XYZ file of C-alpha atoms in Angstrom:
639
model
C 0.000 0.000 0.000
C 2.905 2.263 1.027
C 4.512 1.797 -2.409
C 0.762 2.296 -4.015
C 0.167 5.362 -2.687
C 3.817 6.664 -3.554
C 3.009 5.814 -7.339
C -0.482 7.525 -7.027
C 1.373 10.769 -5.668
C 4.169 10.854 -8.487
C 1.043 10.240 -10.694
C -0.695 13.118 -9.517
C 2.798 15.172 -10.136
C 3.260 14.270 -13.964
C 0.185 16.056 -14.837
C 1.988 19.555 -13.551
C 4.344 21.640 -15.448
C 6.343 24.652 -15.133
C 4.346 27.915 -16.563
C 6.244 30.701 -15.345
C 8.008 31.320 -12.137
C 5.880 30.768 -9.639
C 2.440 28.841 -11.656
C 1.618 25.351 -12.313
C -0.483 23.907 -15.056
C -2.807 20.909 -14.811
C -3.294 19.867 -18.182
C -7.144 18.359 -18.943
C -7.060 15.984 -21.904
C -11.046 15.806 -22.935
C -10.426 14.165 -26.692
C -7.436 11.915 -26.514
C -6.170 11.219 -30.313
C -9.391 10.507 -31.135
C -9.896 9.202 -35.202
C -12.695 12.126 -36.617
C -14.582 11.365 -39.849
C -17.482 13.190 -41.392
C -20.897 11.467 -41.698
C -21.814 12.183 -44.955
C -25.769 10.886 -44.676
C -26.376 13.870 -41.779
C -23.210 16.313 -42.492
C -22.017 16.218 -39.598
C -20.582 14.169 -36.319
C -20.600 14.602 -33.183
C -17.752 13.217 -30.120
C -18.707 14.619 -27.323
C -16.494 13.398 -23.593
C -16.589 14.456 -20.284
C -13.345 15.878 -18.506
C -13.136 16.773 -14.695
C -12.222 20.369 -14.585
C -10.999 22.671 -10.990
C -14.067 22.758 -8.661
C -15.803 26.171 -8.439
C -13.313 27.452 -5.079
C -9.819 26.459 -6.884
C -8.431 29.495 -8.000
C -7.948 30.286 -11.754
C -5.420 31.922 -13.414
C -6.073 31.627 -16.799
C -7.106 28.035 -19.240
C -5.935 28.096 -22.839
C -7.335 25.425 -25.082
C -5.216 23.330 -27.198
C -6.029 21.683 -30.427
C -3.849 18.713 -32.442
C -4.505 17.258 -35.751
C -2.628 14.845 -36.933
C -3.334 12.104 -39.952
C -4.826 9.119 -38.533
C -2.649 5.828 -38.095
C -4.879 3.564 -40.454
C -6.203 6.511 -42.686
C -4.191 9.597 -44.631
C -5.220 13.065 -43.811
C -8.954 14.705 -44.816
C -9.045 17.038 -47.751
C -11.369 19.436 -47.131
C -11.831 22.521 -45.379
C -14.567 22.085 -43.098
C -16.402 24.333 -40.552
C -15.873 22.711 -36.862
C -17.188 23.398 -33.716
C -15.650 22.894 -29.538
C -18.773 23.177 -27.361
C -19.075 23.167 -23.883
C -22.993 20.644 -23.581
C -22.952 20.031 -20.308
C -21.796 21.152 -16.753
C -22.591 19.704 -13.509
C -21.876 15.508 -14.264
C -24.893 13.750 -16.405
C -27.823 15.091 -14.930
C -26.814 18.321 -14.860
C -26.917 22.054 -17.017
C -27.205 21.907 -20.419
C -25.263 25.096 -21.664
C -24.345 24.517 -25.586
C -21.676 27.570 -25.149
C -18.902 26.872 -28.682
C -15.901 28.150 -27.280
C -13.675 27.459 -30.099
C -14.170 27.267 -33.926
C -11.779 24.550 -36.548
C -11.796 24.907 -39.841
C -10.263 22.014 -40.882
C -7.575 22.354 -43.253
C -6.688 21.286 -46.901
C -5.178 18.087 -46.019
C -5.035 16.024 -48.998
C -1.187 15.931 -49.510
C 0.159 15.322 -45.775
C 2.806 12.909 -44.942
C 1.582 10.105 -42.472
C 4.063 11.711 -39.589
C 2.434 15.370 -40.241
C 0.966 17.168 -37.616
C 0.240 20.803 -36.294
C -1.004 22.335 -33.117
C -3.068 25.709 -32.446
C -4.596 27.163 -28.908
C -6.735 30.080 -27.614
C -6.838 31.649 -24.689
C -10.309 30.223 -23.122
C -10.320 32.124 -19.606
C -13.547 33.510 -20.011
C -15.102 30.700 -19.607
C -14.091 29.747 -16.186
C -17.116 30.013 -14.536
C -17.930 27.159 -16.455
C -14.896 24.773 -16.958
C -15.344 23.411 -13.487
C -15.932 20.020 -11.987
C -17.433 17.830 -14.692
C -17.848 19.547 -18.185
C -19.005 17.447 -21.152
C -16.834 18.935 -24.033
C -18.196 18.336 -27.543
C -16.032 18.205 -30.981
C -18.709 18.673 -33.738
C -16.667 18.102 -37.518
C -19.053 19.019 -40.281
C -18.755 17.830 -43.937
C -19.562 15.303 -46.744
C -16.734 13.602 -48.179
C -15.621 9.647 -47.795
C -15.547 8.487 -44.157
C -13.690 4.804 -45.181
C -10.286 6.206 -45.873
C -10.026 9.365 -44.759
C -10.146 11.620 -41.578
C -7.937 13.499 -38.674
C -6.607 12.866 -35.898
C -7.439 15.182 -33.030
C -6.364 15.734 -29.418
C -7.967 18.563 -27.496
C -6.548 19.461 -23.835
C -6.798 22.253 -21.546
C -3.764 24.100 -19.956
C -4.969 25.449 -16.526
C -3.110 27.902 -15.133
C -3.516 28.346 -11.480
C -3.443 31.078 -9.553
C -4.916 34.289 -8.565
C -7.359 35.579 -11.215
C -6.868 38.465 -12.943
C -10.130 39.460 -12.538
C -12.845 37.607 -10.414
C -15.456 36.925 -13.278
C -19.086 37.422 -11.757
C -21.427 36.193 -14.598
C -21.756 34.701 -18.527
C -24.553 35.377 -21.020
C -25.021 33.977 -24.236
C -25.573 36.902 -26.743
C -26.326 35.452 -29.808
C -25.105 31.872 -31.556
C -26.315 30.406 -34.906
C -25.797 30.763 -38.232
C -27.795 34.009 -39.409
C -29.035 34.495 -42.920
C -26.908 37.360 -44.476
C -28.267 39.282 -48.070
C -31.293 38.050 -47.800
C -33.677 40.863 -48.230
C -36.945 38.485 -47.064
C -34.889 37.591 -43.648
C -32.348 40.621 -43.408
C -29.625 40.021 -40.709
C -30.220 43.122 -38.811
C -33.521 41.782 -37.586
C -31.648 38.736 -36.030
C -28.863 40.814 -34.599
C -31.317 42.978 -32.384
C -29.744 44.592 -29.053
C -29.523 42.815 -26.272
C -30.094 43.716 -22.627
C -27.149 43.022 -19.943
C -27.981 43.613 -16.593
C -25.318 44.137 -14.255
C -24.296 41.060 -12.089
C -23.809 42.187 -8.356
C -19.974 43.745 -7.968
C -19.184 43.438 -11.478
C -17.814 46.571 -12.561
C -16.378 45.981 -15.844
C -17.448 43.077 -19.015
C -16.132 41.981 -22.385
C -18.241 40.787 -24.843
C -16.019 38.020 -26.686
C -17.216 36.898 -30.185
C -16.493 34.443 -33.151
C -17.796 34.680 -36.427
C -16.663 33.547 -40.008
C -18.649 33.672 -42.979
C -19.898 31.231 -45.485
C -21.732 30.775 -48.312
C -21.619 31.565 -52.042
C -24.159 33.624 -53.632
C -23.601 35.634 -56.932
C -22.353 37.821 -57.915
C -20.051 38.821 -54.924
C -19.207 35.378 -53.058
C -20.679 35.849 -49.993
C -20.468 35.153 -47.546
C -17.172 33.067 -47.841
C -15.549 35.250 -50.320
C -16.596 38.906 -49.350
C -14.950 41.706 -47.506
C -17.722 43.175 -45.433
C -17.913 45.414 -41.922
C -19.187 44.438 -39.281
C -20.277 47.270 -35.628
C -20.436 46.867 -32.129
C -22.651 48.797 -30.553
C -23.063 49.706 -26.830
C -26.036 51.442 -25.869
C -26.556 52.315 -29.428
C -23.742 54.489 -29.699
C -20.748 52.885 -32.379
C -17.427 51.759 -30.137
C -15.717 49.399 -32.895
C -15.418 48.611 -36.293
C -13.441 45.726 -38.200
C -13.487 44.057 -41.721
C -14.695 40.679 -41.084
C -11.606 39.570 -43.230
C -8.671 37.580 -43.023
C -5.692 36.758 -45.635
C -4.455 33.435 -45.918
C -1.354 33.814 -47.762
C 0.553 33.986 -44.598
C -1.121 31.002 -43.305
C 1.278 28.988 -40.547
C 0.262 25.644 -41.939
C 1.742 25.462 -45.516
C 1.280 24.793 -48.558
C -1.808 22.453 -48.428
C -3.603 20.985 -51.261
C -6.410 22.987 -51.769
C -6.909 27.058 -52.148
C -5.264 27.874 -48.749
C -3.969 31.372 -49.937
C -7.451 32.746 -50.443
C -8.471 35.160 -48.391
C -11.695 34.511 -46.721
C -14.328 36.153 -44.229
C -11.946 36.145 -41.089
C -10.981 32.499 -41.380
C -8.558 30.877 -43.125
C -8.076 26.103 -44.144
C -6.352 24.881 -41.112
C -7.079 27.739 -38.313
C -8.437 27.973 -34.489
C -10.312 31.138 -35.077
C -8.743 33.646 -32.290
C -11.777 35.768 -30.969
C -12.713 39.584 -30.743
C -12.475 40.746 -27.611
C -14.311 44.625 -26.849
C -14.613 45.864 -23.190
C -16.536 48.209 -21.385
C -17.316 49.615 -18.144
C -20.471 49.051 -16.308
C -21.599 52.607 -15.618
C -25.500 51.765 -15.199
C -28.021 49.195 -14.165
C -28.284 47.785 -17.727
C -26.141 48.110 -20.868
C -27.500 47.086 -24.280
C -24.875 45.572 -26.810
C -25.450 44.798 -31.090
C -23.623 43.663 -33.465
C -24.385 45.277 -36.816
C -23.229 44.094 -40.602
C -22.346 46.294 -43.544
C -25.922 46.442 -45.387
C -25.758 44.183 -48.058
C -28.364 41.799 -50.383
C -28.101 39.476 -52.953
C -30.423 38.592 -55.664
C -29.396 34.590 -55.231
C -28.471 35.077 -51.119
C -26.934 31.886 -49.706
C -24.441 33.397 -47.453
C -24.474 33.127 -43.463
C -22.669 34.588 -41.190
C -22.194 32.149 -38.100
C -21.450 34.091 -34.702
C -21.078 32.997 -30.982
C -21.360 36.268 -28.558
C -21.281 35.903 -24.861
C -21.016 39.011 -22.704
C -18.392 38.512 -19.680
C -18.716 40.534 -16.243
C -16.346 40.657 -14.142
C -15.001 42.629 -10.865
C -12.350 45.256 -11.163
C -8.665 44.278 -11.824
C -7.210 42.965 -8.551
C -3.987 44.857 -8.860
C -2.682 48.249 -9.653
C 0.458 46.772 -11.352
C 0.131 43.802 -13.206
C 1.808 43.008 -16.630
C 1.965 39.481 -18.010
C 4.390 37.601 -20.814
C 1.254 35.787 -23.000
C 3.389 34.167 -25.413
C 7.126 33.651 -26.860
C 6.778 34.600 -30.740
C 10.863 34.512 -31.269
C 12.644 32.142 -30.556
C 10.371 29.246 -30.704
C 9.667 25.715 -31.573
C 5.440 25.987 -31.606
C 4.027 25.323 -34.870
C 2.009 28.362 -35.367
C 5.361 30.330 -35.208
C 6.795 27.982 -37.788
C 7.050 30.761 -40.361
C 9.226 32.998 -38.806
C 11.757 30.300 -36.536
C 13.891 29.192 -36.105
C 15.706 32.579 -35.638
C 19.424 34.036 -34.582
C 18.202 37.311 -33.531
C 15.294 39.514 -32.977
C 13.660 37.759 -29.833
C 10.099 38.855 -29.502
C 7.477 38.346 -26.972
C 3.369 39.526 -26.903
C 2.425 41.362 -23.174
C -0.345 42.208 -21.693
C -1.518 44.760 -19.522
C -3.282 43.337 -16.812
C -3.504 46.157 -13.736
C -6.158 48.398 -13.228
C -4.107 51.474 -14.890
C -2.768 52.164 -18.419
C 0.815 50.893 -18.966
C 3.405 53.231 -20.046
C 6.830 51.794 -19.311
C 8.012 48.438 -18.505
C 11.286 46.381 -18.144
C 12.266 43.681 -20.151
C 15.363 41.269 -19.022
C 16.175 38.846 -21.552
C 18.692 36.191 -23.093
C 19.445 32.403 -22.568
C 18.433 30.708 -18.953
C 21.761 30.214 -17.806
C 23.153 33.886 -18.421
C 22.470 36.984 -17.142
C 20.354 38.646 -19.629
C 20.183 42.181 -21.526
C 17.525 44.781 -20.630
C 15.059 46.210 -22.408
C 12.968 49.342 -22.297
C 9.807 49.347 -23.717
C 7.161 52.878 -23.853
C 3.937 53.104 -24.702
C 0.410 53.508 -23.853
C -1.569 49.902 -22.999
C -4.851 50.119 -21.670
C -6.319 47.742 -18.839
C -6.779 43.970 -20.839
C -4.744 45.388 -23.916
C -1.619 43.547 -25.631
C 0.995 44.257 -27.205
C 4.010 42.552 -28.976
C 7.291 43.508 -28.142
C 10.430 42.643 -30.813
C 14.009 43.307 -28.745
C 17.364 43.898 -30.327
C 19.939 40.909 -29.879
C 21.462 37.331 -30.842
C 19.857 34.496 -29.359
C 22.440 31.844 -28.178
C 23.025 28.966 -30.910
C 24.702 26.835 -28.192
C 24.736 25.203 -25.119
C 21.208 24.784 -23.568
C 18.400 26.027 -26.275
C 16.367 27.412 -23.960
C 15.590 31.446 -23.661
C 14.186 33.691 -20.888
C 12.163 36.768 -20.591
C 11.011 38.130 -17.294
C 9.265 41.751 -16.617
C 9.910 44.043 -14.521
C 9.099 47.581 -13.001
C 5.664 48.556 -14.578
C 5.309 52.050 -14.946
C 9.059 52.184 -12.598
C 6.350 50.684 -10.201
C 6.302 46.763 -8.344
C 4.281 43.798 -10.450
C 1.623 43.173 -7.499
C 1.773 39.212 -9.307
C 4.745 38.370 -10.204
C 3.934 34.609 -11.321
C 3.576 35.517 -14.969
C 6.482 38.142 -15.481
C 8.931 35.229 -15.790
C 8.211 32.644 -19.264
C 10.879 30.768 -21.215
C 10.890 29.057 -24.563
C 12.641 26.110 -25.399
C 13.407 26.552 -29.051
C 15.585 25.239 -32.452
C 19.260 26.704 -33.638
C 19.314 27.867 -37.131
C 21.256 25.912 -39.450
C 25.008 26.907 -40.548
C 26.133 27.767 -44.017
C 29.232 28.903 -45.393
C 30.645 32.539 -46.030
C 29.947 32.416 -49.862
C 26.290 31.831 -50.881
C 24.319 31.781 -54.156
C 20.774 32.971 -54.199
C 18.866 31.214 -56.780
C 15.734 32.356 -58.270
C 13.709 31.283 -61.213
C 10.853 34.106 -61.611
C 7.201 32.604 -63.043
C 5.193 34.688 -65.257
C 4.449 37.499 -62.684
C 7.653 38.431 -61.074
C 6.238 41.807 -60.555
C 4.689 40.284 -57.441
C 8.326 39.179 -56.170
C 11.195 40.882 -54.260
C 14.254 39.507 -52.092
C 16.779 40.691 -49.589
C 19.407 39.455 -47.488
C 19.878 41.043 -43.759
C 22.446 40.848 -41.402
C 21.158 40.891 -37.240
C 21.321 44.863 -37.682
C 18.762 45.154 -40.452
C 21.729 46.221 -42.944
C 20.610 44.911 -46.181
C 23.344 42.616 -47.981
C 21.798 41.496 -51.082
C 18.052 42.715 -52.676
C 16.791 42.272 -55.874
C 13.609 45.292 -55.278
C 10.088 44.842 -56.606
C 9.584 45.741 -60.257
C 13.246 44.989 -61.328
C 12.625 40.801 -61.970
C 12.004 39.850 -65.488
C 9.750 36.782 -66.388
C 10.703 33.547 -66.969
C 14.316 34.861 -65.801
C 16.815 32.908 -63.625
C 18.839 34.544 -60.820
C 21.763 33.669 -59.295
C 23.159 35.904 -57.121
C 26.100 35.959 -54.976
C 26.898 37.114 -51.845
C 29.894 36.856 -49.446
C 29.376 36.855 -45.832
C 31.136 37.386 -42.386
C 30.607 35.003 -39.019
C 27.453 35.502 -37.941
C 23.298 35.933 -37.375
C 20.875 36.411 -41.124
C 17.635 36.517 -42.572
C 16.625 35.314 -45.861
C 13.007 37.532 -47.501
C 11.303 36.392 -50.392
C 7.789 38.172 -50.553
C 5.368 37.790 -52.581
C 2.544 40.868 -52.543
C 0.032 38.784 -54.532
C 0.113 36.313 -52.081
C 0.332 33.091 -54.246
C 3.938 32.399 -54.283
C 6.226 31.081 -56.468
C 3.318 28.110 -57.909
C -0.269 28.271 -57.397
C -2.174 25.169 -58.879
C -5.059 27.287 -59.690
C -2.950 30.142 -61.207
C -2.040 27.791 -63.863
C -1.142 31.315 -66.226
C 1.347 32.033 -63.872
C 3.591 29.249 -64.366
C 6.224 27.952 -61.964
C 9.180 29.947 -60.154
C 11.401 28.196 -57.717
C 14.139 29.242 -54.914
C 16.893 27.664 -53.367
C 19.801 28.631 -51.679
C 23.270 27.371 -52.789
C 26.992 27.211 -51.999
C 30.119 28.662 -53.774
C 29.914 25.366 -55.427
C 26.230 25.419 -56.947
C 25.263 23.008 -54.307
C 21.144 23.215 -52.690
C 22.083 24.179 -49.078
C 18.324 24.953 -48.273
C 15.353 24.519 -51.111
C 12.389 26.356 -50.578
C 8.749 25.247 -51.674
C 7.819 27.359 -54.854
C 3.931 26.957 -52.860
C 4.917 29.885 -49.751
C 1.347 32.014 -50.249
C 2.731 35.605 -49.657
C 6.535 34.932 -48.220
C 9.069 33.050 -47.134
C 11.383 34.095 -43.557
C 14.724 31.591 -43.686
C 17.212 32.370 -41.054
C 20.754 31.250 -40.954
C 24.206 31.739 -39.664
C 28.067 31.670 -41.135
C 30.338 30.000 -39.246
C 34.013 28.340 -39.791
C 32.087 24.850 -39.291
C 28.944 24.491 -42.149
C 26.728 22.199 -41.458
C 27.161 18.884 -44.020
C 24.658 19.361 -47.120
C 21.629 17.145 -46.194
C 21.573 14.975 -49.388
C 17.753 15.248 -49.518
C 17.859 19.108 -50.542
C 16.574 18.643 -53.531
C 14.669 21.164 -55.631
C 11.558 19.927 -57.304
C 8.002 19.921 -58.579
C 5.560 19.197 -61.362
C 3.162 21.863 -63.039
C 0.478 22.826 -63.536
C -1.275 20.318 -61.628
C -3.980 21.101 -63.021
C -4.268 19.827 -66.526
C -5.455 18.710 -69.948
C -2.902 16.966 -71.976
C 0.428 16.430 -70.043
C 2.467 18.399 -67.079
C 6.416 18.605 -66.390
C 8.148 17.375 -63.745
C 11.250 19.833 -62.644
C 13.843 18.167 -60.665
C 17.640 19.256 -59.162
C 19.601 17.418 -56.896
C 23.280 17.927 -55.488
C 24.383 14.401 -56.829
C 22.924 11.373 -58.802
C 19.634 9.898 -57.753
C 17.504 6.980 -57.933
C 14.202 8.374 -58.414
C 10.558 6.500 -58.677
C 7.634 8.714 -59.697
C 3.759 7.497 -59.084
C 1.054 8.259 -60.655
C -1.788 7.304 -57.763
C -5.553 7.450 -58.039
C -7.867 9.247 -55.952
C -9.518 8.086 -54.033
C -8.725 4.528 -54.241
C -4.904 4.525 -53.951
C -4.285 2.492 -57.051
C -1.011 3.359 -58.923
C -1.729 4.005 -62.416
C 1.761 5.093 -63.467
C 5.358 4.002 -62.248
C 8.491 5.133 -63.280
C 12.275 4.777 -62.016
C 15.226 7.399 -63.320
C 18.547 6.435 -62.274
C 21.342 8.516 -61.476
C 18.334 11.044 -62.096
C 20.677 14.556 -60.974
C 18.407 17.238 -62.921
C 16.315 17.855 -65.750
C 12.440 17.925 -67.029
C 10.252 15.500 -67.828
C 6.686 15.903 -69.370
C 3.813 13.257 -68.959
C 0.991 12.573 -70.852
C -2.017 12.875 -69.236
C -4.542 12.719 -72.458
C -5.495 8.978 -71.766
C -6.528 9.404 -68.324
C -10.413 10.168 -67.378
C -11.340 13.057 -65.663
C -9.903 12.922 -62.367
C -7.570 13.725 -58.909
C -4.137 11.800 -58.630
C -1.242 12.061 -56.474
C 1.875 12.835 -58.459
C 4.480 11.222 -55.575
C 8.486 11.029 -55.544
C 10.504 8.832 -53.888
C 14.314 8.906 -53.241
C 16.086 6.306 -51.298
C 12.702 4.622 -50.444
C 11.137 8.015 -48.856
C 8.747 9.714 -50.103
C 10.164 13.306 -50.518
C 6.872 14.750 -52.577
C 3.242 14.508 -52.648
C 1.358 16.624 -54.591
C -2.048 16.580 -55.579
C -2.914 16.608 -59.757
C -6.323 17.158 -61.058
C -6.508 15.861 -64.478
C -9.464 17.597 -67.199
C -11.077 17.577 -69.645
């Protein structure tokens, strides 16, 4: 029994880590890796578990929500972008409150062309729903969609980080505001008389509330695309009176999960394939008795309407700040291993954190004391003006440490010159990825497509000195680039942009044609190949050192376009040294190979297919060297 209860205690322990100085985190796993399909007979599918949350008197700090996809282990990846929703059903065990409040949106993304060992992660911040997530909550994961449950899905995992410790602010009550998906255009059921004001009465001591909303749009009438497609405004109104304003609009060409199969880079009505929608967040004071809050749309109809515009509101009131001086690190952007800051690290310089202002007076000067765990640090001073519940992110000057342990510190101090009256969350590191090492003398190669008005470059050293820059408007079509540059030790960036926002390829921009980037050696050897499919830019950060990292031998610069097509499509390969090289030709769905082929001592050139004898259909076009799959791209072949 002795040794029993010893194991139940170190049990207990595992599920705690390290936040910030002083806070622990219980992580909640509600949806463990569970396989999600569609059900194509209803359109939808519903998993729905029960997790045991903090009871009511534990003391919250703050909860984010964390979501996982991953392809499942006996099916490849989903393909399409569907809508999905996290609701909390039930509080209170079995018999007790239904609630039905979606605290987090999914849309799913385009995941036709991911590796079996893909995977990405997103969270929100879901603290405003604490007065819920307590004891036993039943926590539903509704996926929406149509297409073939037999072979395809995701794999999902969806915990909760809770952060304990003294709330920022005691919350006093929730109200659902609106939720549903509301009719948008149509003249005969106009939105407006859906979206009428609600009444909030104050909750006892609340002094202060935040209405927090999600909505994306959807749809696709004619002419204008709504509501999927459209750039329109939406209001918030307080007591009638206008306080914000925002395009309900988000680009995608930026998109931290890329390239995927489908049209990822379009911009959509403030979602994007393969994002946890982040919500809107407006506050206000509770001066009177009773507050009225509306949310109002851009006036719009359509003559065909079939756009909706699907919005969760809940109103939030909560008791003053409890301290005078409180400022708190939300997240590491720079340096950092997380997925959603995939774009932009791993980095040598330029660390870069988002705070937040979480006293009961405006911010206007802070401390920051930075650098690797085991050194001292270097201070920064930041200015400003952050209200109460405002963020901001913060980039520093300064190297981050290549060697030893990879693990960087920030910690706050002196808001306002003044003490931090909670210190718990002043003090956050990251564990995080060195960038790789090159040599002194580099090559940058680049083959424009058919728009290289769209396309600029530069090369910047850890002082923002540009090295090398080829500026927008001075590329020439169908041109290749090759440009040299000779560099001293240390810390640099690497900027290809792309204003359009469709890269180097696009599979639906079949016009534009192909471009493709790589970086080389003195020697014409790929150091680092870059995916011609980036949306609107690519961020590649390196170092020079006296000891360059060996060339991995599966840099290899390819692709086939268009993949879309009639008649045939090319195949575009480049390798530092002889290959052998298998091509497939697979059907979809199905998996049947249609096509095989094997180069040998394949090192670079072009090959076209012929497509003309195949029906109407999607394929895979995959590539294997040395047994691995190194491409997977999807083809649509017709007519």
């Amino acid at each position: 029994m002795k040794h029993l209860n010893l194991l139940l205690i170190l049990l207990l322990m595992t599920s705690f880590r390290t936040f910030g100085a002083n806070t622990d985190t219980l992580e909640i796993v509600s949806h463990d890796e569970i396989t999600v399909v569609t059900d194509p007979s209803k359109g939808e599918k519903n998993y729905t578990h029960w997790a045991v949350f903090p009871d009511k008197d534990e003391a919250i700090r703050k909860i984010i929500m964390k979501v996982k996809f991953a392809c499942p282990d006996n099916m490849r990846c989903a393909d399409w972008d569907y809508l999905d929703h996290i609701t909390i059903k039930r509080i209170g065990g079995e018999n007790g409150e239904m609630k039905d409040f979606e605290i987090g949106r999914m849309l799913t993304p385009y995941g036709g062309a991911f590796g079996k060992d893909w995977e990405f992660d997103w969270q929100v911040d879901v603290t405003d729903f604490s007065l819920l997530l307590r004891d036993s909550v039943e926590i539903e994961y509704k996926h929406t969609g149509y297409e073939p449950n037999n072979d395809r899905g995701w794999k999902v995992t969806l915990a909760f980080d809770i952060i304990k410790g003294q709330p920022v602010r005691e919350p006093v009550s929730i109200t659902k505001v609106y939720q549903g998906a509301y009719k948008y255009g149509d003249k005969e059921n106009p939105i407006e008389e859906a979206l009428k004001p609600v009444s909030i009465k104050k909750t006892g001591d609340a002094e202060m509330a935040r209405i927090r909303i999600i909505q994306t749009g959807h749809g696709m009438d004619r002419p204008d695309g709504c509501g999927e497609f459209c750039n329109k405004f939406r209001d918030f109104l307080l007591d009638g009176k206008l306080v914000a304003s925002r395009q309900i609009w988000k680009a995608c060409g930026s998109n931290p999960l890329y390239p995927q199969a489908g049209t990822w880079i379009f911009d959509r009505a403030n979602w994007c394939p393969g994002d946890l929608i982040q919500p809107d967040i407006y506050e206000f004071k509770l001066k009177n008795a009773e507050h009225t809050v509306q949310l109002a749309m851009e006036d719009y109809q359509s003559p065909k309407p079939s756009a909706q515009e699907l919005i969760s509101a809940y109103v939030i009131q909560y008791k003053s700040p409890e301290e005078k001086y409180d400022v708190a690190i939300e997240d590491i952007i720079i340096p950092s291993d997380k997925a959603i800051h995939s774009r932009i690290n791993p980095a040598g310089f330029g660390p870069t954190i988002v705070i937040k202002n979480n006293g009961q007076y405006a911010l206007n000067s802070l401390e920051i004391i930075h650098g690797a765990v085991e050194d001292k640090g270097s201070k920064f001073k930041w200015s400003g003006e952050l209200l109460p519940g405002q963020s901001d992110t913060v980039q520093m000057h300064g190297l981050i440490p290549q060697e030893g342990k990879l693990a960087y510190q920030f910690e706050l101090k002196k808001p306002n010159g003044k003490k931090d009256n909670y210190r718990a969350d002043n003090l956050l590191s990251s564990d995080y990825s060195k960038v790789p090492v090159h040599s002194k003398n580099l090559i940058f190669y680049l083959q424009t497509n058919k728009t290289p008005e769209d396309n600029h470059f530069k090369i910047l050293d850890h002082t923002g000195k540009i090295i090398a820059e080829r500026t927008a408007g001075s590329l020439l079509a169908d041109t290749t680039y090759k440009d040299s540059v000779q560099l001293v030790e240390g810390q640099y960036q690497l900027l290809l942009e792309d204003k359009a926002g469709d890269g180097l390829e696009f599979w639906y921009k079949t016009r534009a044609g192909r471009g493709k980037a790589a970086l080389l050696n003195a020697e014409g050897k790929i150091v680092k190949s870059f995916d011609s499919d980036f949306g609107s830019g690519i961020t590649y950060n390196f170092a020079v050192g006296p000891n360059p990292e060996p060339i991995d031998p599966l840099q290899i610069s390819l692709g086939v376009f268009p993949t879309r097509a009639k008649d045939s499509t090319t195949f575009d390969f480049l390798s530092n040294n002889p290959e052998e090289v298998t091509i497939k030709l697979v059907k979809d769905p199905g998996g049947m190979v249609v096509e095989e082929h094997t180069y040998r001592d394949f090192q670079e050139g072009k090959i076209t297919f012929d497509l003309s004898n195949y029906s109407k259909s999607r394929y895979f076009f995959q590539v294997f060297v040395k047994d691995k799959m190194i491409y997977n791209k999807r083809l649509r072949v017709s007519e």
